[in-house]
Coordinates of C-alpha atoms in Angstrom, one line a residue:
G19 CA 52.4 5.2 24.5
R20 CA 54.2 2.5 26.4
C21 CA 51.8 2.3 29.3
A22 CA 48.8 2.0 27.1
E23 CA 50.4 -0.7 25.0
L24 CA 51.3 -2.6 28.2
V25 CA 47.7 -2.4 29.5
N26 CA 46.2 -3.1 26.0
S27 CA 48.3 -6.2 25.4
S28 CA 47.5 -7.5 28.9
L29 CA 43.8 -7.0 28.3
Q30 CA 44.0 -8.5 24.9
A31 CA 45.9 -11.6 26.2
F32 CA 43.1 -12.1 28.7
F33 CA 40.0 -11.5 26.5
E34 CA 41.1 -12.8 23.1
P35 CA 40.9 -16.5 23.9
K36 CA 37.4 -16.0 25.2
L37 CA 35.9 -14.0 22.3
D38 CA 33.8 -16.9 21.0
S39 CA 31.4 -16.0 23.8
D40 CA 28.9 -13.2 23.6
L41 CA 29.5 -12.3 27.2
Y42 CA 33.2 -11.8 26.8
R43 CA 32.7 -10.0 23.5
A44 CA 30.3 -7.6 25.2
A45 CA 32.6 -7.1 28.1
Y46 CA 35.6 -6.4 25.9
H47 CA 33.7 -4.2 23.5
L48 CA 34.4 -0.8 25.0
L49 CA 37.9 -1.7 26.2
K50 CA 38.7 -2.6 22.6
A51 CA 37.1 0.6 21.3
G52 CA 40.0 2.5 23.0
G53 CA 39.5 5.2 25.6
K54 CA 42.4 7.2 27.1
R55 CA 43.7 4.6 29.5
L56 CA 44.2 7.5 31.9
R57 CA 43.5 5.5 35.1
P58 CA 46.0 2.7 34.4
F59 CA 48.5 5.3 33.2
L60 CA 48.1 7.1 36.6
A61 CA 48.6 3.8 38.5
I62 CA 51.8 2.9 36.5
Q63 CA 53.4 6.4 36.7
S64 CA 52.6 6.7 40.4
C65 CA 54.2 3.3 41.0
L66 CA 57.3 4.4 39.1
A67 CA 57.4 7.8 40.9
V68 CA 57.8 6.0 44.3
G69 CA 60.6 3.7 42.9
G70 CA 58.4 0.7 41.9
S71 CA 58.3 -1.1 38.5
E72 CA 55.8 -1.3 35.7
K73 CA 55.3 -5.0 36.5
A74 CA 54.4 -4.2 40.1
A75 CA 51.9 -1.7 39.0
L76 CA 50.1 -3.8 36.4
P77 CA 47.6 -5.6 38.6
G78 CA 46.4 -2.3 40.0
A79 CA 46.4 -0.7 36.5
L80 CA 44.3 -3.4 35.1
A81 CA 42.0 -3.4 38.1
V82 CA 41.1 0.3 37.8
E83 CA 40.6 0.1 34.0
L84 CA 38.3 -2.9 34.3
L85 CA 36.4 -1.2 37.1
H86 CA 36.1 1.9 35.1
N87 CA 34.7 0.1 32.1
F88 CA 32.2 -1.7 34.3
T89 CA 30.8 1.7 35.3
L90 CA 30.7 2.9 31.7
V91 CA 28.7 -0.1 30.6
H92 CA 26.1 0.4 33.3
D93 CA 26.1 4.2 33.0
D94 CA 25.2 3.9 29.4
I95 CA 22.2 1.7 30.3
M96 CA 21.1 4.2 32.9
D97 CA 21.5 7.2 30.6
R98 CA 20.0 5.3 27.6
D99 CA 23.1 6.4 25.6
L100 CA 23.5 4.7 22.3
I101 CA 27.0 5.9 21.4
R102 CA 30.3 6.1 23.3
S103 CA 33.8 6.6 21.9
G104 CA 32.2 6.7 18.5
V105 CA 30.9 3.1 18.7
P106 CA 27.5 1.6 19.7
T107 CA 27.2 1.2 23.5
V108 CA 27.1 -2.4 24.9
H109 CA 23.4 -2.5 25.5
A110 CA 22.7 -1.0 22.0
K111 CA 24.6 -3.9 20.5
W112 CA 23.8 -6.8 22.8
G113 CA 20.7 -5.7 24.6
V114 CA 20.2 -4.6 28.2
P115 CA 20.3 -8.0 30.0
M116 CA 23.7 -8.9 28.4
A117 CA 25.0 -5.4 29.1
I118 CA 24.1 -5.8 32.8
L119 CA 25.9 -9.1 32.9
A120 CA 29.0 -7.8 31.0
G121 CA 29.3 -5.0 33.5
D122 CA 29.0 -7.4 36.4
L123 CA 31.7 -9.5 34.8
L124 CA 34.1 -6.5 34.5
F125 CA 33.5 -5.6 38.1
A126 CA 34.4 -9.1 39.2
L127 CA 37.4 -9.2 36.9
S128 CA 38.8 -6.0 38.4
F129 CA 39.3 -7.8 41.7
E130 CA 40.7 -10.9 40.0
A131 CA 43.2 -8.7 38.2
L132 CA 44.3 -7.2 41.4
S133 CA 44.9 -10.7 42.8
Q134 CA 47.8 -11.0 40.3
A135 CA 49.8 -8.8 42.8
E136 CA 49.9 -11.7 45.2
G137 CA 53.5 -12.6 45.9
L138 CA 54.7 -9.3 44.4
V139 CA 54.0 -7.2 47.5
S140 CA 53.5 -7.8 51.2
S141 CA 50.1 -9.2 52.3
E142 CA 49.5 -6.0 54.3
R143 CA 49.8 -3.9 51.1
L144 CA 47.7 -6.3 49.1
E145 CA 45.0 -6.2 51.8
K146 CA 45.0 -2.4 51.7
A147 CA 44.8 -2.5 47.9
Y148 CA 41.7 -4.7 48.0
E149 CA 40.2 -2.4 50.6
L150 CA 40.8 0.6 48.3
L151 CA 39.3 -1.1 45.3
A152 CA 36.1 -2.1 47.2
R153 CA 35.8 1.3 48.7
V154 CA 36.0 3.1 45.4
A155 CA 33.4 0.8 43.9
V156 CA 31.1 1.9 46.8
E157 CA 31.9 5.6 46.2
I158 CA 31.2 5.4 42.5
C159 CA 27.8 3.9 43.2
E160 CA 27.0 6.7 45.7
G161 CA 28.2 9.3 43.2
Q162 CA 26.2 8.0 40.4
S163 CA 23.1 7.8 42.6
L164 CA 23.6 11.5 43.5
D165 CA 24.1 12.4 39.8
M166 CA 20.8 10.8 38.9
S167 CA 18.9 12.4 41.8
F168 CA 20.2 15.8 40.6
E169 CA 18.5 15.3 37.2
G170 CA 15.1 16.0 38.6
R171 CA 16.2 19.2 40.5
L172 CA 16.9 22.8 39.6
D173 CA 18.3 23.8 42.9
V174 CA 21.5 21.8 43.0
S175 CA 24.4 23.8 44.6
E176 CA 28.0 23.9 43.4
E177 CA 28.9 22.3 46.7
E178 CA 26.6 19.3 46.1
Y179 CA 28.0 19.0 42.5
L180 CA 31.5 18.9 43.9
S181 CA 30.8 16.2 46.4
M182 CA 29.0 14.2 43.7
I183 CA 32.0 14.3 41.2
E184 CA 34.4 13.6 44.0
K185 CA 32.7 10.2 44.4
K186 CA 31.7 9.6 40.9
T187 CA 35.0 10.5 39.2
A188 CA 37.8 11.8 41.4
A189 CA 37.7 8.8 43.7
L190 CA 38.8 6.5 41.0
F191 CA 41.6 8.8 39.9
R192 CA 42.7 8.9 43.6
T193 CA 42.5 5.2 43.9
S194 CA 44.5 4.7 40.7
T195 CA 47.4 6.8 42.0
M196 CA 47.2 5.2 45.5
L197 CA 47.2 1.6 44.2
G198 CA 50.2 2.4 42.0
A199 CA 52.1 4.0 45.0
L200 CA 51.1 1.1 47.3
L201 CA 52.1 -1.6 44.9
G202 CA 55.3 0.3 44.2
G203 CA 56.4 0.2 47.8
G204 CA 55.7 3.9 48.5
S205 CA 55.8 5.3 52.0
Q206 CA 52.6 6.4 53.7
E207 CA 53.5 10.1 53.0
Q208 CA 54.0 9.3 49.3
V209 CA 50.8 7.3 49.0
E210 CA 48.9 10.2 50.6
A211 CA 50.6 12.8 48.4
L212 CA 49.7 10.9 45.3
A213 CA 46.1 10.4 46.7
S214 CA 45.7 14.1 47.0
Y215 CA 47.2 14.7 43.6
G216 CA 44.9 12.0 42.0
R217 CA 41.8 13.5 43.7
S218 CA 42.6 17.0 42.5
I219 CA 43.3 16.1 38.9
G220 CA 40.2 13.9 38.9
L221 CA 38.0 16.9 39.9
A222 CA 39.7 18.9 37.2
F223 CA 39.1 16.1 34.7
Q224 CA 35.3 15.9 35.4
I225 CA 34.9 19.7 35.3
K226 CA 36.7 19.8 31.9
D227 CA 34.5 16.9 30.8
D228 CA 31.4 18.9 31.6
I229 CA 32.8 21.8 29.7
L230 CA 33.6 19.6 26.6
G231 CA 30.0 18.3 26.8
V232 CA 28.7 21.7 25.9
I233 CA 31.4 23.2 23.6
S234 CA 32.9 20.2 21.7
E235 CA 31.8 18.8 18.4
E236 CA 30.2 15.4 18.1
K237 CA 33.0 14.0 15.9
V238 CA 35.6 15.0 18.4
L239 CA 33.6 13.9 21.5
G240 CA 32.3 10.6 20.1
K241 CA 28.8 11.3 21.4
P242 CA 26.1 14.0 20.6
V243 CA 26.9 17.5 22.0
G244 CA 24.4 18.8 24.5
S245 CA 23.3 15.4 25.5
D246 CA 24.2 16.4 29.1
L247 CA 21.7 19.2 28.8
R248 CA 19.0 17.0 27.3
E249 CA 19.5 14.5 30.1
G250 CA 19.1 17.3 32.7
K251 CA 22.5 16.7 34.1
K252 CA 23.5 19.3 36.7
T253 CA 27.1 20.1 35.8
I254 CA 29.0 23.0 37.3
V255 CA 28.4 24.9 34.0
V256 CA 24.7 24.5 34.3
I257 CA 24.6 25.3 38.0
Y258 CA 26.5 28.6 37.5
A259 CA 24.4 29.5 34.4
L260 CA 21.1 28.9 36.3
E261 CA 22.3 31.2 39.1
H262 CA 23.6 34.0 36.9
A263 CA 21.3 34.0 33.8
S264 CA 18.6 36.7 33.1
S265 CA 15.1 35.5 33.8
D266 CA 14.4 34.9 30.1
D267 CA 17.6 32.9 29.6
R268 CA 16.9 31.0 32.8
K269 CA 13.5 30.1 31.4
L270 CA 15.0 28.8 28.2
L271 CA 17.6 26.8 30.0
T272 CA 15.0 25.3 32.3
K273 CA 12.9 24.4 29.3
V274 CA 15.8 22.5 27.6
L275 CA 17.2 20.8 30.7
G276 CA 16.0 17.2 30.9
S277 CA 13.9 17.7 27.7
K278 CA 14.7 14.9 25.3
Q279 CA 12.3 16.5 22.8
C280 CA 13.6 20.0 22.8
S281 CA 14.3 21.5 19.3
E282 CA 17.8 21.8 17.9
E283 CA 17.3 25.6 17.9
D284 CA 16.4 25.7 21.6
L285 CA 19.4 23.5 22.4
K286 CA 21.7 25.8 20.4
K287 CA 20.3 28.8 22.2
A288 CA 20.7 27.1 25.6
L289 CA 24.3 26.3 24.8
E290 CA 24.9 30.0 23.9
V291 CA 23.5 31.0 27.3
L292 CA 26.1 28.9 29.0
S293 CA 28.8 31.0 27.2
T294 CA 27.2 34.5 27.7
T295 CA 26.6 33.9 31.5
G296 CA 30.3 33.3 31.9
A297 CA 29.6 29.7 33.1
I298 CA 32.1 28.1 30.9
E299 CA 34.8 30.5 31.8
Y300 CA 34.0 30.0 35.5
A301 CA 34.1 26.2 35.2
Y302 CA 37.4 26.4 33.4
K303 CA 38.9 28.6 36.2
Q304 CA 37.8 26.0 38.8
A305 CA 39.4 23.2 36.8
R306 CA 42.7 25.2 36.6
R307 CA 42.5 25.7 40.4
Y308 CA 42.4 21.9 41.0
V309 CA 45.2 21.3 38.5
E310 CA 47.4 23.8 40.5
N311 CA 46.4 22.1 43.7
G312 CA 47.3 18.7 42.3
L313 CA 50.8 19.9 41.2
K314 CA 51.4 21.2 44.7
H315 CA 51.1 17.6 46.1
L316 CA 53.7 16.3 43.6
S317 CA 56.4 18.4 45.1
S318 CA 56.9 16.1 48.0
L319 CA 58.0 13.2 45.7
P320 CA 61.6 12.8 44.6
E321 CA 62.4 14.4 41.2
S322 CA 62.0 11.8 38.4
R323 CA 60.8 11.3 34.9
S324 CA 57.5 9.9 36.2
R325 CA 57.0 12.9 38.4
R326 CA 57.4 15.1 35.4
I327 CA 55.0 13.0 33.4
L328 CA 52.4 13.2 36.3
A329 CA 52.8 17.0 36.2
E330 CA 52.3 17.1 32.5
L331 CA 49.2 14.9 32.9
A332 CA 47.7 17.3 35.4
E333 CA 48.0 20.0 32.7
F334 CA 46.4 17.7 30.1
M335 CA 43.3 17.5 32.3
V336 CA 42.3 21.0 31.3
T337 CA 44.0 21.4 27.9
R338 CA 42.5 18.2 26.3
E339 CA 40.0 18.5 23.5
K340 CA 38.2 15.2 24.1

């Protein structure tokens, strides 16, 4: 609601004057297409939860949303995905060279957005904020690299998967809550509590994402179902299924994994194996566990409307349908 509008109008105010340029149109494309605005929402609510204002949170909120969209633009190139959020991906519309550049621009703009906090917080806090933003960019790259290296392997462990999604996804959730708390004047304990909360719900979010990738419908998801399987992605669902499937089912799964050419019928059967092995149920249990863990960390914050909203958001991580 209000948070999304605040973020959207700020993004709009920044990009609209520049939309006669292909570069800015390409960079704004996915931002304009929507998305959940979860990360800026986390930054703003975390800021409010420690007694800060929306205005104080905004530079951090914009920074994490711009950084997030930079990763999406480049991820789509790497995965050769043609659709995201129900619209053509940036490289599908403008070509790979422009998409690389648009991603680079979003990356640079995220730091520029954070610089708007100058004069709103102490220089120590701003310095720490820059450090967090740079650090999370490094972690996302490392996580994405791990994710790609897993595609060629069938022996990825759940532990490896968890350390990958921690870097690829949970780190930015953690950074969003930390930036909000930092810019809102939170104490070190509050910043750390919100960091742990952010990390936990980020892990839950990615696990649920991996579940939705195999059980959702294309029109809800905004991209083809089972594309994770075809790309050979090693999600917690796939890892559990490979470990617990019968040898015939395992053969089928192995055949479909990473096979862009597999038949619709084989894909459908492989998706069924994920259900019958109990892999989806197992993944869901793990996601719930992280939600509970996240909620625990909120209890050290003073009771407030924002704290209640953050608690509801933790639940949304596992109940969401897209």
